[in-house]
Short mmCIF file of N, CA and C and ligand atoms in Angstrom, two decimals:
data_model
loop_
_atom_site.label_atom_id
_atom_site.label_comp_id
_atom_site.label_asym_id
_atom_site.label_seq_id
_atom_site.Cartn_x
_atom_site.Cartn_y
_atom_site.Cartn_z
N MET A 1 -24.84 6.78 4.40
CA MET A 1 -24.83 5.81 4.77
C MET A 1 -24.71 5.05 5.94
N ASP A 2 -25.64 4.38 6.98
CA ASP A 2 -25.94 4.46 7.65
C ASP A 2 -25.09 3.33 8.64
N GLU A 3 -24.79 3.22 9.84
CA GLU A 3 -23.07 3.27 10.66
C GLU A 3 -23.98 1.69 9.85
N GLU A 4 -24.67 0.55 10.43
CA GLU A 4 -25.24 -0.65 9.46
C GLU A 4 -25.14 -1.04 8.18
N GLU A 5 -24.87 0.09 7.51
CA GLU A 5 -24.49 -0.09 6.37
C GLU A 5 -22.55 -0.73 6.26
N ARG A 6 -22.31 0.83 6.67
CA ARG A 6 -21.12 1.04 6.86
C ARG A 6 -20.54 -0.12 7.95
N MET A 7 -20.27 -0.85 9.07
CA MET A 7 -20.36 -2.14 9.05
C MET A 7 -20.54 -3.50 8.69
N ARG A 8 -21.49 -3.29 7.49
CA ARG A 8 -21.49 -4.65 6.61
C ARG A 8 -21.50 -4.79 4.82
N GLU A 9 -20.59 -3.75 5.18
CA GLU A 9 -19.34 -3.65 3.93
C GLU A 9 -18.46 -4.88 3.13
N ARG A 10 -19.76 -4.94 1.71
CA ARG A 10 -18.14 -6.53 1.77
C ARG A 10 -17.33 -5.65 0.05
N THR A 11 -16.49 -6.81 0.30
CA THR A 11 -15.19 -6.95 -0.88
C THR A 11 -15.38 -7.99 -1.95
N LEU A 12 -14.76 -7.84 -2.72
CA LEU A 12 -14.13 -9.09 -2.92
C LEU A 12 -12.71 -9.72 -3.40
N VAL A 13 -12.48 -10.92 -3.10
CA VAL A 13 -10.93 -11.17 -2.49
C VAL A 13 -10.91 -12.22 -4.06
N LEU A 14 -9.91 -12.02 -4.45
CA LEU A 14 -9.53 -13.38 -5.12
C LEU A 14 -7.71 -13.47 -4.44
N LEU A 15 -7.58 -14.94 -4.65
CA LEU A 15 -6.74 -15.56 -4.27
C LEU A 15 -6.07 -16.10 -5.49
N LYS A 16 -5.08 -15.66 -5.54
CA LYS A 16 -4.33 -15.93 -6.93
C LYS A 16 -3.59 -17.70 -7.46
N PRO A 17 -3.97 -17.79 -8.72
CA PRO A 17 -3.25 -19.52 -8.86
C PRO A 17 -2.18 -19.31 -7.91
N ASP A 18 -1.48 -18.54 -8.21
CA ASP A 18 -0.29 -18.05 -7.34
C ASP A 18 -0.12 -18.60 -5.13
N ALA A 19 -0.40 -17.93 -5.56
CA ALA A 19 -1.20 -18.39 -3.84
C ALA A 19 -1.79 -19.72 -3.54
N VAL A 20 -2.44 -20.43 -5.04
CA VAL A 20 -3.33 -21.87 -4.66
C VAL A 20 -1.93 -21.83 -4.54
N LYS A 21 -1.03 -22.18 -5.62
CA LYS A 21 -0.04 -22.97 -5.93
C LYS A 21 1.18 -23.31 -5.21
N ARG A 22 0.97 -22.34 -4.00
CA ARG A 22 2.46 -22.06 -3.21
C ARG A 22 2.17 -22.49 -2.10
N GLU A 23 0.52 -22.52 -1.87
CA GLU A 23 -0.38 -23.99 -0.44
C GLU A 23 -0.48 -22.62 0.50
N LEU A 24 -0.80 -21.55 0.08
CA LEU A 24 -1.09 -20.52 0.89
C LEU A 24 -2.10 -19.94 0.95
N VAL A 25 -3.33 -20.78 0.69
CA VAL A 25 -4.64 -20.22 0.34
C VAL A 25 -4.80 -19.91 2.46
N GLY A 26 -4.87 -21.59 3.67
CA GLY A 26 -4.98 -20.92 4.97
C GLY A 26 -4.30 -20.34 4.79
N GLU A 27 -3.15 -20.00 5.30
CA GLU A 27 -2.45 -18.64 5.72
C GLU A 27 -3.09 -17.60 5.33
N ILE A 28 -3.12 -17.05 4.28
CA ILE A 28 -3.97 -16.17 3.74
C ILE A 28 -4.93 -15.54 4.81
N ILE A 29 -5.83 -17.40 4.34
CA ILE A 29 -7.60 -17.09 4.71
C ILE A 29 -7.56 -16.71 6.46
N SER A 30 -6.70 -17.57 6.59
CA SER A 30 -7.08 -16.80 7.67
C SER A 30 -5.76 -15.94 8.71
N ARG A 31 -5.71 -14.54 7.69
CA ARG A 31 -5.48 -13.32 8.16
C ARG A 31 -6.64 -13.00 7.74
N PHE A 32 -7.25 -12.60 7.29
CA PHE A 32 -9.10 -11.93 7.28
C PHE A 32 -9.76 -12.89 8.23
N GLU A 33 -9.72 -14.13 8.22
CA GLU A 33 -10.81 -14.47 10.04
C GLU A 33 -10.35 -13.72 11.17
N ARG A 34 -8.80 -13.74 11.52
CA ARG A 34 -8.14 -13.15 12.15
C ARG A 34 -8.61 -11.66 13.00
N LYS A 35 -8.89 -11.33 12.13
CA LYS A 35 -8.88 -9.46 11.13
C LYS A 35 -10.79 -9.23 12.13
N GLY A 36 -11.36 -10.23 12.29
CA GLY A 36 -12.16 -9.72 12.25
C GLY A 36 -13.41 -9.73 10.90
N LEU A 37 -12.66 -10.45 9.53
CA LEU A 37 -13.28 -10.14 8.84
C LEU A 37 -14.52 -11.20 8.45
N LYS A 38 -15.59 -10.88 8.16
CA LYS A 38 -16.47 -12.80 8.61
C LYS A 38 -16.49 -13.09 6.53
N ILE A 39 -16.16 -14.22 6.55
CA ILE A 39 -16.42 -14.94 5.31
C ILE A 39 -18.19 -15.34 4.75
N VAL A 40 -18.76 -14.30 3.97
CA VAL A 40 -20.39 -14.13 3.52
C VAL A 40 -20.63 -15.07 2.22
N GLY A 41 -18.72 -15.23 1.19
CA GLY A 41 -19.24 -15.96 -0.76
C GLY A 41 -18.09 -16.35 -0.39
N MET A 42 -17.31 -18.20 -0.74
CA MET A 42 -15.83 -18.62 -1.13
C MET A 42 -16.42 -19.52 -2.08
N LYS A 43 -15.71 -19.67 -3.36
CA LYS A 43 -16.00 -20.69 -3.49
C LYS A 43 -14.48 -21.11 -4.55
N LEU A 44 -13.99 -21.83 -5.50
CA LEU A 44 -12.15 -22.31 -5.77
C LEU A 44 -12.98 -21.98 -6.97
N ILE A 45 -12.32 -21.23 -7.94
CA ILE A 45 -12.74 -21.25 -10.11
C ILE A 45 -11.74 -21.64 -10.64
N LYS A 46 -11.67 -21.60 -11.91
CA LYS A 46 -10.33 -21.36 -12.61
C LYS A 46 -10.73 -19.91 -14.01
N PHE A 47 -10.30 -19.33 -13.67
CA PHE A 47 -10.77 -17.94 -15.03
C PHE A 47 -10.67 -18.87 -16.25
N ASP A 48 -10.92 -18.09 -17.79
CA ASP A 48 -10.72 -18.30 -18.70
C ASP A 48 -11.06 -16.88 -19.19
N LYS A 49 -10.46 -17.05 -20.75
CA LYS A 49 -10.47 -15.42 -21.53
C LYS A 49 -10.82 -14.27 -20.61
N GLU A 50 -11.76 -15.14 -21.14
CA GLU A 50 -13.61 -14.06 -20.86
C GLU A 50 -13.73 -13.21 -19.70
N LEU A 51 -13.29 -14.55 -18.50
CA LEU A 51 -13.57 -13.99 -17.48
C LEU A 51 -12.45 -12.74 -17.17
N SER A 52 -11.10 -13.35 -17.02
CA SER A 52 -10.67 -12.31 -17.28
C SER A 52 -10.50 -10.55 -17.91
N GLN A 53 -10.89 -10.76 -18.91
CA GLN A 53 -11.52 -9.11 -20.43
C GLN A 53 -12.70 -8.67 -19.56
N LYS A 54 -13.55 -9.22 -17.99
CA LYS A 54 -14.26 -9.02 -17.20
C LYS A 54 -13.83 -8.58 -16.79
N HIS A 55 -12.93 -9.43 -15.94
CA HIS A 55 -13.16 -8.69 -14.91
C HIS A 55 -11.79 -7.59 -14.80
N TYR A 56 -11.07 -7.53 -15.18
CA TYR A 56 -9.53 -6.67 -15.29
C TYR A 56 -9.92 -5.70 -16.26
N GLN A 57 -10.68 -5.53 -16.98
CA GLN A 57 -11.64 -4.78 -17.30
C GLN A 57 -11.05 -3.02 -17.98
N GLU A 58 -10.93 -2.51 -17.32
CA GLU A 58 -9.91 -1.48 -17.02
C GLU A 58 -8.15 -1.90 -17.59
N HIS A 59 -7.96 -3.01 -17.69
CA HIS A 59 -6.83 -3.20 -17.98
C HIS A 59 -6.29 -3.90 -18.74
N VAL A 60 -7.46 -4.34 -19.61
CA VAL A 60 -6.99 -5.16 -21.26
C VAL A 60 -6.15 -4.80 -22.32
N ASN A 61 -6.46 -2.83 -22.04
CA ASN A 61 -5.41 -2.47 -23.05
C ASN A 61 -4.16 -1.96 -23.24
N LYS A 62 -3.68 -2.09 -21.55
CA LYS A 62 -2.45 -2.04 -21.17
C LYS A 62 -1.75 -3.06 -21.88
N PRO A 63 0.05 -2.58 -21.50
CA PRO A 63 1.09 -3.37 -22.04
C PRO A 63 0.78 -4.66 -20.87
N PHE A 64 1.08 -4.52 -20.02
CA PHE A 64 0.88 -5.67 -18.96
C PHE A 64 -0.78 -6.89 -18.88
N TYR A 65 -1.78 -6.13 -20.10
CA TYR A 65 -2.34 -7.52 -20.05
C TYR A 65 -2.72 -8.46 -20.19
N PRO A 66 -1.25 -9.16 -21.75
CA PRO A 66 -1.05 -9.79 -21.82
C PRO A 66 -0.32 -11.10 -20.80
N ASP A 67 0.37 -10.96 -20.22
CA ASP A 67 0.48 -11.56 -18.58
C ASP A 67 0.14 -11.83 -18.08
N LEU A 68 -0.75 -11.10 -17.17
CA LEU A 68 -1.95 -11.04 -16.17
C LEU A 68 -2.53 -11.59 -16.90
N GLU A 69 -2.91 -12.29 -18.34
CA GLU A 69 -4.24 -12.95 -18.04
C GLU A 69 -3.89 -13.87 -18.45
N LYS A 70 -2.13 -14.84 -19.29
CA LYS A 70 -1.45 -15.91 -19.17
C LYS A 70 -1.29 -16.20 -17.18
N PHE A 71 -1.90 -15.39 -16.02
CA PHE A 71 -1.54 -15.30 -15.13
C PHE A 71 -2.75 -15.68 -14.11
N ILE A 72 -3.34 -15.40 -14.14
CA ILE A 72 -5.07 -15.59 -13.63
C ILE A 72 -5.47 -17.11 -14.41
N THR A 73 -5.42 -16.93 -15.67
CA THR A 73 -5.47 -18.57 -16.16
C THR A 73 -4.95 -19.67 -16.01
N SER A 74 -3.65 -19.10 -14.93
CA SER A 74 -2.38 -20.48 -15.01
C SER A 74 -3.02 -21.65 -14.26
N GLY A 75 -3.79 -21.61 -13.82
CA GLY A 75 -4.88 -22.52 -12.76
C GLY A 75 -5.51 -22.14 -11.36
N PRO A 76 -6.43 -22.42 -10.01
CA PRO A 76 -7.02 -21.82 -9.63
C PRO A 76 -7.58 -20.88 -8.73
N VAL A 77 -9.02 -20.21 -9.18
CA VAL A 77 -8.82 -19.25 -8.08
C VAL A 77 -9.50 -19.55 -6.78
N VAL A 78 -8.69 -19.04 -5.40
CA VAL A 78 -10.00 -18.85 -4.87
C VAL A 78 -11.34 -17.44 -4.98
N ALA A 79 -12.25 -17.47 -4.80
CA ALA A 79 -13.20 -16.08 -4.72
C ALA A 79 -13.24 -16.18 -3.64
N MET A 80 -13.89 -14.85 -2.44
CA MET A 80 -14.38 -15.02 -1.35
C MET A 80 -14.90 -13.60 -1.61
N VAL A 81 -16.31 -13.13 -0.72
CA VAL A 81 -16.07 -11.93 -0.50
C VAL A 81 -16.38 -11.99 1.09
N LEU A 82 -15.92 -10.71 1.37
CA LEU A 82 -15.37 -10.52 2.63
C LEU A 82 -16.14 -9.36 3.41
N GLU A 83 -16.86 -9.12 4.52
CA GLU A 83 -17.96 -8.77 4.86
C GLU A 83 -17.36 -7.94 6.65
N GLY A 84 -17.51 -6.29 6.37
CA GLY A 84 -17.12 -6.01 7.73
C GLY A 84 -16.94 -4.34 7.48
N PRO A 85 -16.51 -3.97 9.18
CA PRO A 85 -16.06 -1.97 8.45
C PRO A 85 -15.28 -1.96 7.89
N ASP A 86 -15.71 -0.63 7.41
CA ASP A 86 -14.86 -0.32 5.67
C ASP A 86 -14.33 -1.83 5.20
N ALA A 87 -14.86 -2.86 5.11
CA ALA A 87 -14.36 -4.69 4.38
C ALA A 87 -13.16 -3.63 3.49
N VAL A 88 -13.25 -2.35 2.33
CA VAL A 88 -12.90 -2.72 0.72
C VAL A 88 -11.50 -1.97 2.05
N GLU A 89 -11.42 -1.15 2.23
CA GLU A 89 -10.11 -0.39 2.23
C GLU A 89 -9.46 -1.39 4.36
N THR A 90 -10.09 -1.59 4.63
CA THR A 90 -9.45 -2.89 5.49
C THR A 90 -8.98 -3.76 4.88
N VAL A 91 -9.31 -4.12 3.95
CA VAL A 91 -8.60 -5.41 3.36
C VAL A 91 -7.45 -4.85 2.24
N ARG A 92 -7.38 -3.66 1.38
CA ARG A 92 -6.64 -3.34 1.32
C ARG A 92 -6.27 -3.05 1.73
N HIS A 93 -5.76 -2.55 3.08
CA HIS A 93 -4.73 -2.42 4.44
C HIS A 93 -4.17 -3.97 4.26
N ILE A 94 -4.83 -4.54 4.81
CA ILE A 94 -3.97 -6.03 5.52
C ILE A 94 -2.91 -6.48 3.70
N VAL A 95 -4.07 -6.73 3.00
CA VAL A 95 -2.91 -7.61 1.22
C VAL A 95 -2.11 -6.45 0.82
N GLY A 96 -1.96 -4.71 1.28
CA GLY A 96 0.15 -4.30 1.04
C GLY A 96 -0.76 -3.56 -0.69
N ALA A 97 0.55 -3.40 -0.58
CA ALA A 97 1.12 -2.83 -1.59
C ALA A 97 1.07 -3.74 -3.27
N THR A 98 0.88 -3.48 -4.63
CA THR A 98 0.97 -3.84 -5.11
C THR A 98 2.21 -4.99 -5.03
N ASN A 99 3.20 -3.66 -5.08
CA ASN A 99 5.03 -4.35 -5.36
C ASN A 99 5.11 -4.84 -3.46
N GLY A 100 4.74 -6.34 -3.65
CA GLY A 100 5.30 -7.66 -2.80
C GLY A 100 6.86 -6.65 -2.67
N ARG A 101 7.27 -6.26 -3.31
CA ARG A 101 8.52 -5.62 -2.49
C ARG A 101 8.82 -4.66 -1.76
N LYS A 102 7.54 -3.58 -1.84
CA LYS A 102 7.33 -2.46 -1.53
C LYS A 102 6.39 -2.41 -0.64
N ALA A 103 5.58 -3.64 -0.90
CA ALA A 103 4.58 -3.67 0.51
C ALA A 103 5.33 -3.67 1.58
N ASP A 104 4.24 -3.02 2.13
CA ASP A 104 4.44 -2.97 3.85
C ASP A 104 4.67 -4.22 4.07
N PRO A 105 6.14 -5.14 5.15
CA PRO A 105 6.67 -6.22 5.94
C PRO A 105 4.78 -6.93 6.83
N GLY A 106 4.31 -6.70 7.55
CA GLY A 106 3.51 -6.81 7.87
C GLY A 106 2.35 -7.17 7.18
N SER A 107 1.94 -6.24 5.20
CA SER A 107 1.11 -7.22 4.59
C SER A 107 1.36 -8.03 4.44
N ILE A 108 -0.25 -8.86 3.99
CA ILE A 108 0.43 -10.43 3.07
C ILE A 108 0.86 -10.28 1.88
N ARG A 109 1.02 -9.34 1.58
CA ARG A 109 2.30 -9.00 -0.55
C ARG A 109 3.66 -8.97 0.57
N GLY A 110 3.56 -8.64 1.46
CA GLY A 110 5.13 -7.77 2.44
C GLY A 110 5.24 -9.34 2.74
N MET A 111 4.66 -10.69 3.14
CA MET A 111 5.55 -11.64 3.41
C MET A 111 5.44 -12.44 3.06
N TYR A 112 5.19 -12.15 1.96
CA TYR A 112 4.78 -13.56 0.86
C TYR A 112 5.01 -13.85 -0.57
N SER A 113 4.67 -11.91 -1.04
CA SER A 113 5.37 -11.58 -1.98
C SER A 113 6.68 -11.18 -2.49
N ASN A 114 6.73 -11.55 -3.63
CA ASN A 114 8.29 -10.77 -3.78
C ASN A 114 7.53 -10.42 -5.79
N SER A 115 6.57 -9.98 -5.75
CA SER A 115 6.54 -9.83 -7.37
C SER A 115 5.62 -8.90 -7.59
N PHE A 116 5.69 -8.40 -8.32
CA PHE A 116 4.75 -7.96 -8.47
C PHE A 116 3.90 -7.42 -9.83
N SER A 117 3.51 -8.61 -10.27
CA SER A 117 2.58 -9.13 -10.53
C SER A 117 2.06 -10.73 -10.35
N ARG A 118 3.01 -11.56 -9.31
CA ARG A 118 2.49 -13.13 -8.90
C ARG A 118 2.65 -12.38 -7.44
N ASN A 119 1.38 -11.37 -6.81
CA ASN A 119 1.63 -10.34 -6.11
C ASN A 119 -0.05 -11.05 -4.73
N LEU A 120 -0.58 -13.12 -5.67
CA LEU A 120 -0.59 -13.29 -4.13
C LEU A 120 -2.85 -13.07 -3.94
N VAL A 121 -2.92 -12.02 -3.80
CA VAL A 121 -4.77 -11.94 -3.71
C VAL A 121 -4.40 -11.03 -4.36
N HIS A 122 -6.02 -9.82 -4.79
CA HIS A 122 -6.23 -9.72 -6.24
C HIS A 122 -7.87 -9.16 -4.28
N ALA A 123 -8.07 -7.30 -4.52
CA ALA A 123 -8.57 -7.07 -3.52
C ALA A 123 -8.75 -5.20 -4.02
N SER A 124 -11.06 -5.32 -3.75
CA SER A 124 -11.07 -4.81 -5.04
C SER A 124 -11.10 -3.08 -4.31
N ASP A 125 -11.07 -2.35 -5.37
CA ASP A 125 -10.03 -1.04 -4.21
C ASP A 125 -11.23 0.52 -4.38
N SER A 126 -12.74 -0.10 -5.20
CA SER A 126 -13.74 0.78 -4.31
C SER A 126 -14.56 0.38 -4.39
N LYS A 127 -15.41 1.05 -3.51
CA LYS A 127 -17.30 0.23 -3.76
C LYS A 127 -17.70 0.00 -4.26
N GLU A 128 -17.65 1.25 -5.29
CA GLU A 128 -18.42 0.42 -6.63
C GLU A 128 -17.75 -0.74 -7.22
N ALA A 129 -16.12 -0.79 -7.63
CA ALA A 129 -15.78 -1.72 -8.23
C ALA A 129 -15.98 -2.80 -7.60
N ALA A 130 -15.93 -2.68 -5.64
CA ALA A 130 -16.62 -4.50 -4.89
C ALA A 130 -17.52 -4.77 -5.30
N GLN A 131 -18.90 -4.01 -5.93
CA GLN A 131 -20.15 -4.24 -6.05
C GLN A 131 -20.33 -5.14 -7.69
N ARG A 132 -19.21 -4.60 -8.67
CA ARG A 132 -19.17 -5.24 -9.78
C ARG A 132 -18.56 -6.47 -8.99
N GLU A 133 -17.48 -6.80 -8.70
CA GLU A 133 -17.17 -7.31 -8.82
C GLU A 133 -17.35 -8.34 -8.01
N ILE A 134 -17.83 -8.61 -7.05
CA ILE A 134 -18.55 -9.96 -6.40
C ILE A 134 -20.23 -9.95 -7.09
N SER A 135 -21.17 -9.04 -7.93
CA SER A 135 -21.93 -10.31 -9.07
C SER A 135 -21.13 -10.73 -10.01
N LEU A 136 -20.00 -10.29 -9.96
CA LEU A 136 -19.11 -10.88 -11.66
C LEU A 136 -18.70 -13.09 -10.91
N PHE A 137 -19.02 -12.72 -10.22
CA PHE A 137 -18.40 -13.88 -9.65
C PHE A 137 -19.70 -14.72 -8.26
N PHE A 138 -20.05 -14.24 -7.92
CA PHE A 138 -20.84 -14.62 -7.06
C PHE A 138 -23.44 -14.49 -7.34
N LYS A 139 -23.13 -15.54 -7.56
CA LYS A 139 -25.10 -14.63 -7.06
C LYS A 139 -25.67 -14.30 -6.13
N PRO A 140 -27.05 -13.93 -5.65
CA PRO A 140 -26.87 -13.54 -4.54
C PRO A 140 -27.55 -14.37 -3.63
N GLU A 141 -27.82 -14.93 -4.28
CA GLU A 141 -28.27 -16.27 -3.67
C GLU A 141 -26.86 -17.37 -2.83
N GLU A 142 -25.92 -17.27 -3.73
CA GLU A 142 -23.90 -18.06 -3.33
C GLU A 142 -23.68 -16.74 -1.75
N LEU A 143 -24.03 -16.09 -1.94
CA LEU A 143 -23.77 -14.74 0.06
C LEU A 143 -24.44 -15.67 1.13
N ILE A 144 -24.24 -16.80 1.94
CA ILE A 144 -24.45 -16.46 3.19
C ILE A 144 -24.96 -15.18 4.32
N ASP A 145 -25.32 -14.79 4.73
CA ASP A 145 -25.74 -13.54 5.71
C ASP A 145 -25.58 -15.21 6.71
N TRP A 146 -24.87 -14.53 8.23
CA TRP A 146 -25.01 -15.34 9.42
C TRP A 146 -24.53 -14.37 10.93
N GLU A 147 -24.24 -14.85 11.67
CA GLU A 147 -23.68 -14.17 13.06
C GLU A 147 -22.48 -14.71 13.40
N ARG A 148 -21.83 -14.23 13.88
CA ARG A 148 -20.93 -15.20 15.72
C ARG A 148 -21.68 -15.58 16.52
N ASP A 149 -21.54 -16.99 17.21
CA ASP A 149 -22.63 -17.38 17.95
C ASP A 149 -21.29 -18.87 19.12
N ASP A 150 -21.74 -18.20 20.39
CA ASP A 150 -21.38 -19.25 21.35
C ASP A 150 -22.18 -20.52 20.43
N PHE A 151 -22.56 -21.08 20.47
CA PHE A 151 -23.91 -22.39 20.11
C PHE A 151 -22.47 -22.90 19.60
N PHE A 152 -21.87 -22.62 18.73
CA PHE A 152 -21.01 -23.88 18.29
C PHE A 152 -19.68 -23.04 19.03
N TYR A 153 -19.46 -23.29 20.43
CA TYR A 153 -18.28 -23.29 20.81
C TYR A 153 -18.06 -24.71 22.13
N TYR A 154 -19.69 -24.85 22.55
CA TYR A 154 -19.25 -25.73 23.68
C TYR A 154 -21.20 -25.84 23.49
N ALA A 155 -22.42 -27.23 23.60
CA ALA A 155 -23.28 -26.48 23.90
C ALA A 155 -24.25 -26.67 25.05
N SER A 156 -25.05 -26.61 25.75
CA SER A 156 -25.01 -26.10 26.59
C SER A 156 -25.83 -26.61 28.01
N ASP A 157 -25.76 -28.24 27.75
CA ASP A 157 -25.76 -29.38 28.40
C ASP A 157 -24.99 -30.59 28.34
N GLU A 158 -23.96 -30.03 28.63
CA GLU A 158 -22.40 -31.02 28.16
C GLU A 158 -22.47 -30.06 30.11
P1 CMP B 1 -4.36 -7.07 -8.94
O1 CMP B 1 -4.33 -6.25 -8.50
O2 CMP B 1 -4.47 -8.11 -9.14
O3 CMP B 1 -5.18 -6.28 -10.45
C1 CMP B 1 -4.69 -5.68 -11.45
C2 CMP B 1 -2.71 -6.24 -11.73
O4 CMP B 1 -1.98 -6.44 -12.53
C3 CMP B 1 -2.30 -5.98 -10.00
O5 CMP B 1 -2.85 -7.05 -9.54
C4 CMP B 1 -1.19 -6.54 -11.05
O6 CMP B 1 -0.46 -7.86 -10.28
C5 CMP B 1 -1.30 -6.74 -12.52
N1 CMP B 1 -0.42 -5.80 -12.89
C6 CMP B 1 0.94 -6.61 -13.57
N2 CMP B 1 1.70 -5.51 -13.87
C7 CMP B 1 1.39 -4.89 -14.70
C8 CMP B 1 1.42 -2.72 -14.16
N3 CMP B 1 2.80 -2.00 -14.56
N4 CMP B 1 0.36 -1.91 -13.61
C9 CMP B 1 -0.13 -2.67 -12.73
N5 CMP B 1 -0.95 -3.75 -12.48
C10 CMP B 1 0.10 -4.29 -13.05
#
């Protein structure tokens, strides 16, 4: 993989219904922005059972799946694609361990989640999963390439 590709790695992040209903969306997104991850796709969606089964395909037959499906379909979800160097690993690190009670206290889950299942955020766990999950939620034309630009801090003629 070349350096350019590594710097532009993309990953899927979902802010789950607990994040939306606890009004933590802005707080959580700002953590990613401040880390230097670039938002290249974002929308508010509502999961139905079919989307849940597709997204959580490896968990469908697990005992906890019925509760997971009930939870993920219970309210709006913010779906985002974040881009940056080693984005998959970096985002997982900021999000923290699955169990909010065990997650590093500086991580998003460590700061805001006191639960194993209501853990605020989903983040792709590998580059392969990221590709699959991004294509589940976003069409290619919904992902926007953009560059940081001083133009938006002040006008040159002011
Ligand atoms: P997430 O990163 O979205 O991926 C799968 C989710 O299943 C996980 O977060 C947890 O919130 C949820 N989950 C609920 N119970 C379990 C369990 N016993 N083992 C693993 N994941 C679980």
